[in-house]
Every structure is written in C-alpha cells, then in structure tokens.
C-alpha cells in the first residue's frame, strides 16, 4: 500500500509555477513591435512594400478593417490593454499571406503565440462572415443561371 502511495505521488503532474506572467520583451510591443514601427512606416512611405508584406493594399486594408473591426474588437480590462483590431487583422493577414508559424509571428509582432492562435481563427471567421455575401454570391448566381442546382 505504501508503494502505491509513493508511485501515485510521483506520477501526479506537479502544477507549473509561473516565473513571470508576461515576458518583458513582449511588454515592449508598443515601442518595438512590427505594427507600431515597420507597418506604419510602410503604410505612409512605401505602399508597394506594405502590399508585399500583408498582400493587400493600404486602402483595401482600411476597407476590410471597417467591415470586420467592430466584430474583432476587444475591450480593455483593468489587468491588460487589449490587442487592437488593426493589429489583430494585420497579424492574421500576414499569417494567411505567408503561412508563418504562430511562433514566428510572435517574434515579429511581439504577441504571444498562444494569443495569436486564439484570435487568428476568430478574425478569419469574421472576414468570411463579412465578405461571403459580396464575393461568394457570384458563384451562386452563375450556378443558378446555368441551372445546375
């Protein structure tokens, strides 16, 4: 019986003690992150490279943001400042454009990979919901015209 108690004690996973809640370099996102530095510069100074970075023009980006911004917007809390809808959309578009891993995007945008993994599907769903009637109805109309129901 004592052997079972000892085996059970060692086999149980110990609760991981967090050394830090958020890494210091991630806290400097507002100062050094790609959204607040590189992308703002590209948007103003070099529209072609902005388009190359997220595969959408600045004008189209703003239009898309106006459509999905209210859906993907999160409220600030007392404990943290929420990631802006602009930043959420940029990270998602960069992910869709390049297929970079969440880990790679974490270093570029200074947003934790687990957080990116949480909001990328939400933003993709919002984009689909907002744009499906505009871009997918054309196929439905063609099918209807051809009589291929």
Coordinates of N, CA and C in Angstrom, one line a residue:
X1 N 0.8 -1.2 0.0 CA 0.0 0.0 0.0 C 0.9 1.3 0.0
X2 N 2.0 1.2 0.8 CA 2.9 2.4 0.8 C 3.5 2.6 -0.5
X3 N 3.8 1.5 -1.2 CA 4.4 1.6 -2.5 C 3.5 2.3 -3.5
X4 N 2.2 1.9 -3.5 CA 1.2 2.6 -4.3 C 1.1 4.0 -4.1
X5 N 1.1 4.4 -2.8 CA 1.0 5.8 -2.4 C 2.2 6.6 -3.0
X6 N 3.4 6.0 -2.9 CA 4.6 6.7 -3.4 C 4.6 6.8 -4.9
X7 N 4.2 5.7 -5.6 CA 4.1 5.7 -7.1 C 3.1 6.8 -7.5
X8 N 1.9 6.8 -6.8 CA 0.9 7.8 -7.2 C 1.4 9.2 -7.0
X9 N 2.2 9.4 -5.9 CA 2.7 10.8 -5.6 C 3.6 11.2 -6.7
X10 N 4.5 10.4 -7.2 CA 5.5 10.8 -8.2 C 4.9 10.8 -9.6
X11 N 3.8 10.1 -9.8 CA 3.2 10.1 -11.1 C 2.3 11.3 -11.4
X12 N 1.8 11.9 -10.3 CA 1.0 13.1 -10.5 C 1.8 14.3 -11.0
X13 N 1.2 15.0 -12.0 CA 1.9 16.1 -12.5 C 1.8 17.3 -11.5
X14 N 3.0 17.9 -11.3 CA 3.0 19.0 -10.4 C 2.6 20.3 -11.2
X15 N 1.9 21.1 -10.5 CA 1.5 22.4 -11.1 C 2.7 23.2 -11.4
X16 N 2.7 23.7 -12.6 CA 3.8 24.6 -13.0 C 3.7 25.9 -12.4
X17 N 4.7 26.4 -11.8 CA 4.8 27.7 -11.1 C 5.3 28.7 -12.2
X18 N 4.5 29.7 -12.4 CA 4.9 30.7 -13.4 C 6.0 31.6 -12.7
X19 N 7.1 31.8 -13.5 CA 8.1 32.7 -13.1 C 7.7 34.1 -13.4
X20 N 7.2 34.3 -14.6 CA 6.7 35.6 -15.0 C 5.4 35.4 -15.7
X21 N 4.5 36.4 -15.6 CA 3.2 36.4 -16.3 C 3.3 36.7 -17.7
X22 N 4.1 37.8 -18.1 CA 4.3 38.2 -19.4 C 5.8 38.5 -19.5
X23 N 6.4 38.0 -20.6 CA 7.9 38.3 -20.8 C 8.1 39.8 -21.1
X24 N 9.2 40.3 -20.6 CA 9.4 41.7 -20.7 C 9.5 42.2 -22.1
X25 N 10.1 41.4 -23.0 CA 10.2 41.8 -24.4 C 8.9 41.9 -25.1
X26 N 7.9 41.1 -24.6 CA 6.6 41.2 -25.2 C 5.9 42.5 -24.7
X27 N 6.2 42.9 -23.5 CA 5.6 44.1 -23.0 C 6.0 45.4 -23.8
X28 N 7.1 45.3 -24.5 CA 7.6 46.4 -25.3 C 7.0 46.4 -26.7
X29 N 5.9 45.7 -26.9 CA 5.2 45.7 -28.2 C 4.9 47.1 -28.8
X30 N 4.4 47.9 -27.9 CA 4.0 49.3 -28.4 C 5.2 50.1 -28.9
X31 N 6.4 49.8 -28.4 CA 7.6 50.5 -28.8 C 8.3 49.9 -30.0
X32 N 8.4 48.5 -29.9 CA 9.3 47.8 -30.9 C 8.5 46.9 -31.8
X33 N 7.3 46.6 -31.6 CA 6.5 45.7 -32.5 C 6.4 46.1 -33.9
X34 N 6.3 45.1 -34.8 CA 6.2 45.4 -36.3 C 5.0 46.3 -36.6
X35 N 3.9 46.2 -35.9 CA 2.7 47.0 -36.2 C 3.0 48.5 -36.0
X36 N 3.6 48.8 -34.8 CA 3.8 50.2 -34.4 C 5.0 50.8 -35.1
X37 N 5.9 50.1 -35.7 CA 7.1 50.6 -36.3 C 7.0 50.4 -37.8
X38 N 7.4 49.2 -38.2 CA 7.6 48.9 -39.6 C 6.3 49.1 -40.5
X39 N 5.2 48.6 -40.0 CA 4.0 48.7 -40.9 C 3.4 50.1 -41.0
X40 N 3.6 50.9 -39.9 CA 3.1 52.3 -40.0 C 4.0 53.1 -41.0
X41 N 5.3 52.8 -41.0 CA 6.2 53.4 -41.9 C 5.9 53.0 -43.3
X42 N 5.7 51.7 -43.5 CA 5.5 51.3 -44.9 C 4.2 51.8 -45.4
X43 N 3.2 51.9 -44.6 CA 1.9 52.4 -45.0 C 2.0 53.9 -45.5
X44 N 2.8 54.7 -44.8 CA 3.0 56.1 -45.2 C 4.0 56.3 -46.3
X45 N 5.1 55.6 -46.2 CA 6.2 55.8 -47.1 C 6.3 54.9 -48.4
X46 N 5.9 53.7 -48.2 CA 6.1 52.7 -49.3 C 4.9 51.8 -49.5
X47 N 3.9 52.2 -50.2 CA 2.7 51.5 -50.3 C 2.9 50.1 -51.0
X48 N 3.9 50.0 -51.9 CA 4.1 48.7 -52.6 C 4.7 47.7 -51.6
X49 N 5.6 48.1 -50.7 CA 6.2 47.2 -49.8 C 5.1 46.8 -48.7
X50 N 4.3 47.7 -48.3 CA 3.2 47.4 -47.4 C 2.3 46.3 -48.0
X51 N 2.0 46.5 -49.3 CA 1.2 45.5 -50.0 C 1.9 44.2 -50.1
X52 N 3.2 44.2 -50.3 CA 4.0 43.0 -50.3 C 4.1 42.3 -49.0
X53 N 4.0 43.1 -47.9 CA 4.1 42.5 -46.6 C 2.9 41.7 -46.2
X54 N 1.7 42.3 -46.4 CA 0.5 41.6 -46.0 C -0.4 41.3 -47.2
X55 N 0.0 41.5 -48.4 CA -0.6 41.1 -49.6 C -2.0 41.8 -49.9
X56 N -2.1 43.0 -49.3 CA -3.3 43.8 -49.5 C -2.9 45.2 -49.5
X57 N -3.5 46.1 -50.3 CA -3.1 47.5 -50.3 C -3.6 48.2 -49.0
X58 N -3.0 49.3 -48.7 CA -3.4 50.1 -47.5 C -4.9 50.5 -47.6
X59 N -5.4 50.9 -48.8 CA -6.8 51.3 -49.0 C -7.7 50.1 -48.7
X60 N -7.3 48.9 -49.3 CA -8.1 47.7 -49.1 C -8.1 47.2 -47.6
X61 N -6.9 47.4 -47.0 CA -6.8 47.1 -45.6 C -7.8 47.9 -44.8
X62 N -7.8 49.2 -45.0 CA -8.7 50.1 -44.2 C -10.2 49.7 -44.5
X63 N -10.5 49.4 -45.7 CA -11.9 49.0 -46.0 C -12.2 47.7 -45.3
X64 N -11.3 46.7 -45.3 CA -11.6 45.4 -44.6 C -11.7 45.7 -43.1
X65 N -10.8 46.5 -42.6 CA -10.9 46.8 -41.2 C -12.2 47.5 -40.8
X66 N -12.7 48.4 -41.7 CA -14.0 49.0 -41.4 C -15.1 48.0 -41.4
X67 N -15.0 46.9 -42.1 CA -16.0 45.9 -42.1 C -16.0 44.9 -41.0
X68 N -14.7 44.5 -40.6 CA -14.6 43.5 -39.5 C -14.1 44.1 -38.2
X69 N -13.8 45.3 -38.2 CA -13.2 45.9 -37.0 C -14.1 45.8 -35.7
X70 N -15.4 46.1 -35.9 CA -16.3 46.0 -34.8 C -16.5 44.6 -34.3
X71 N -16.4 43.6 -35.1 CA -16.5 42.2 -34.8 C -15.3 41.7 -34.0
X72 N -14.1 42.1 -34.4 CA -12.9 41.6 -33.8 C -12.4 42.4 -32.7
X73 N -13.0 43.6 -32.4 CA -12.6 44.5 -31.3 C -12.8 43.8 -30.0
X74 N -11.8 44.0 -29.1 CA -11.9 43.5 -27.7 C -11.8 44.7 -26.8
X75 N -12.4 44.6 -25.6 CA -12.4 45.7 -24.6 C -11.1 45.6 -23.7
X76 N -10.6 46.7 -23.3 CA -9.5 46.7 -22.4 C -10.1 46.3 -21.0
X77 N -9.2 45.8 -20.2 CA -9.6 45.5 -18.8 C -8.7 46.2 -17.8
X78 N -9.0 46.0 -16.5 CA -8.1 46.6 -15.5 C -6.7 46.0 -15.5
X79 N -6.6 44.7 -15.9 CA -5.4 44.0 -15.9 C -4.5 44.1 -17.1
X80 N -5.1 44.4 -18.3 CA -4.4 44.5 -19.5 C -5.0 45.3 -20.5
X81 N -4.2 45.8 -21.5 CA -4.7 46.5 -22.6 C -5.0 45.5 -23.8
X82 N -6.1 45.6 -24.4 CA -6.4 44.6 -25.4 C -5.6 44.9 -26.7
X83 N -5.4 43.8 -27.5 CA -4.7 44.0 -28.8 C -5.7 44.6 -29.7
X84 N -5.3 45.7 -30.4 CA -6.2 46.4 -31.2 C -6.7 45.6 -32.4
X85 N -7.9 46.0 -32.9 CA -8.4 45.3 -34.1 C -7.5 45.4 -35.3
X86 N -6.8 46.6 -35.4 CA -5.9 46.8 -36.5 C -4.7 45.8 -36.4
X87 N -4.2 45.6 -35.2 CA -3.1 44.6 -35.0 C -3.6 43.2 -35.3
X88 N -4.8 42.9 -34.8 CA -5.3 41.5 -35.0 C -5.4 41.2 -36.5
X89 N -6.0 42.2 -37.2 CA -6.1 42.0 -38.7 C -4.8 41.9 -39.4
X90 N -3.8 42.7 -39.0 CA -2.5 42.6 -39.6 C -1.8 41.3 -39.4
X91 N -1.9 40.8 -38.2 CA -1.3 39.5 -37.9 C -1.9 38.4 -38.6
X92 N -3.2 38.5 -38.7 CA -4.0 37.4 -39.4 C -3.7 37.5 -40.9
X93 N -3.6 38.7 -41.5 CA -3.3 38.8 -42.9 C -1.9 38.3 -43.2
X94 N -1.0 38.6 -42.3 CA 0.4 38.2 -42.5 C 0.5 36.6 -42.4
X95 N -0.3 36.1 -41.5 CA -0.4 34.6 -41.4 C -0.9 34.0 -42.6
X96 N -2.0 34.5 -43.1 CA -2.6 34.0 -44.4 C -1.7 34.2 -45.6
X97 N -1.0 35.3 -45.6 CA -0.1 35.6 -46.8 C 1.1 34.7 -46.8
X98 N 1.7 34.4 -45.7 CA 3.0 33.7 -45.7 C 2.9 32.3 -45.1
X99 N 1.9 32.0 -44.3 CA 1.9 30.7 -43.7 C 2.9 30.6 -42.6
X100 N 3.4 31.7 -42.1 CA 4.4 31.7 -41.0 C 3.7 31.0 -39.8
X101 N 4.6 30.4 -39.0 CA 4.1 29.8 -37.7 C 3.7 30.9 -36.8
X102 N 2.8 30.5 -35.8 CA 2.5 31.5 -34.7 C 3.7 31.9 -34.0
X103 N 4.7 31.0 -33.8 CA 5.9 31.3 -33.1 C 6.7 32.4 -33.9
X104 N 6.8 32.3 -35.2 CA 7.5 33.3 -36.0 C 6.8 34.6 -35.9
X105 N 5.4 34.6 -36.0 CA 4.7 35.9 -35.8 C 4.8 36.5 -34.5
X106 N 5.0 35.6 -33.5 CA 5.2 36.1 -32.1 C 6.4 37.0 -32.0
X107 N 7.5 36.6 -32.6 CA 8.7 37.4 -32.6 C 8.6 38.7 -33.4
X108 N 7.9 38.6 -34.5 CA 7.7 39.8 -35.4 C 6.8 40.9 -34.7
X109 N 5.6 40.4 -34.2 CA 4.7 41.4 -33.7 C 4.7 41.5 -32.2
X110 N 5.5 40.7 -31.5 CA 5.6 40.7 -30.1 C 4.2 40.5 -29.4
X111 N 3.6 39.5 -29.9 CA 2.3 39.0 -29.3 C 2.5 37.5 -29.0
X112 N 2.2 37.0 -27.8 CA 2.4 35.6 -27.5 C 1.7 34.6 -28.6
X113 N 2.4 33.5 -28.9 CA 1.9 32.6 -29.9 C 0.6 32.0 -29.5
X114 N 0.3 31.8 -28.2 CA -1.0 31.2 -27.8 C -2.1 32.3 -28.0
X115 N -1.8 33.5 -27.8 CA -2.7 34.6 -28.1 C -3.0 34.7 -29.6
X116 N -2.0 34.6 -30.4 CA -2.2 34.6 -31.9 C -3.1 33.4 -32.3
X117 N -2.8 32.3 -31.7 CA -3.6 31.1 -32.0 C -5.0 31.2 -31.6
X118 N -5.3 32.1 -30.7 CA -6.7 32.3 -30.2 C -7.4 33.2 -31.1
X119 N -6.8 34.3 -31.6 CA -7.5 35.3 -32.4 C -7.5 35.1 -33.9
X120 N -6.5 34.4 -34.4 CA -6.5 34.2 -35.9 C -7.7 33.5 -36.4
X121 N -8.2 32.4 -35.8 CA -9.4 31.8 -36.3 C -10.6 32.7 -36.1
X122 N -10.7 33.5 -35.1 CA -11.8 34.5 -34.9 C -11.8 35.5 -36.0
X123 N -10.6 36.0 -36.3 CA -10.5 37.1 -37.4 C -10.9 36.4 -38.7
X124 N -10.4 35.2 -39.0 CA -10.7 34.6 -40.3 C -12.2 34.3 -40.4
X125 N -12.8 33.9 -39.3 CA -14.3 33.7 -39.3 C -15.0 35.1 -39.5
X126 N -14.5 36.1 -38.9 CA -15.2 37.5 -39.1 C -15.0 37.9 -40.6
X127 N -13.8 37.7 -41.2 CA -13.6 38.0 -42.6 C -14.6 37.3 -43.5
X128 N -14.7 36.0 -43.2 CA -15.6 35.1 -44.0 C -17.0 35.6 -43.9
X129 N -17.4 35.8 -42.7 CA -18.8 36.2 -42.4 C -19.2 37.6 -43.1
X130 N -18.2 38.5 -43.1 CA -18.5 39.8 -43.6 C -18.4 39.8 -45.2
X131 N -17.5 39.0 -45.7 CA -17.3 39.0 -47.2 C -18.0 38.0 -48.0
X132 N -18.6 37.0 -47.3 CA -19.2 35.9 -48.1 C -20.3 36.3 -49.0
X133 N -21.1 37.2 -48.6 CA -22.2 37.7 -49.4 C -21.8 38.5 -50.6
X134 N -20.6 39.2 -50.4 CA -20.1 40.0 -51.5 C -19.4 39.2 -52.6
X135 N -18.5 38.3 -52.1 CA -17.7 37.6 -53.1 C -18.1 36.2 -53.4
X136 N -18.9 35.5 -52.6 CA -19.4 34.2 -52.9 C -20.7 34.1 -53.6
X137 N -21.5 35.2 -53.6 CA -22.8 35.1 -54.2 C -22.7 35.1 -55.7
X138 N -21.6 35.5 -56.3 CA -21.4 35.5 -57.7 C -21.4 34.1 -58.2
X139 N -20.8 33.1 -57.5 CA -20.8 31.7 -57.9 C -22.2 31.2 -57.8
X140 N -22.9 31.5 -56.8 CA -24.3 31.1 -56.6 C -25.2 31.6 -57.8
X141 N -25.0 32.8 -58.2 CA -25.7 33.3 -59.3 C -25.4 32.6 -60.6
X142 N -24.1 32.3 -60.8 CA -23.7 31.6 -62.0 C -24.3 30.2 -62.0
X143 N -24.3 29.5 -60.9 CA -24.9 28.2 -60.8 C -26.4 28.3 -61.1
X144 N -27.0 29.3 -60.5 CA -28.5 29.5 -60.7 C -28.8 29.7 -62.2
X145 N -28.0 30.6 -62.9 CA -28.2 30.9 -64.3 C -28.0 29.6 -65.2
X146 N -27.0 28.8 -64.8 CA -26.7 27.6 -65.6 C -27.7 26.5 -65.3
X147 N -28.5 26.6 -64.3 CA -29.5 25.6 -63.9 C -28.9 24.4 -63.3
X148 N -27.7 24.5 -62.7 CA -27.0 23.4 -62.1 C -27.2 23.3 -60.6
X149 N -28.5 23.2 -60.2 CA -28.7 23.1 -58.8 C -28.5 21.7 -58.3

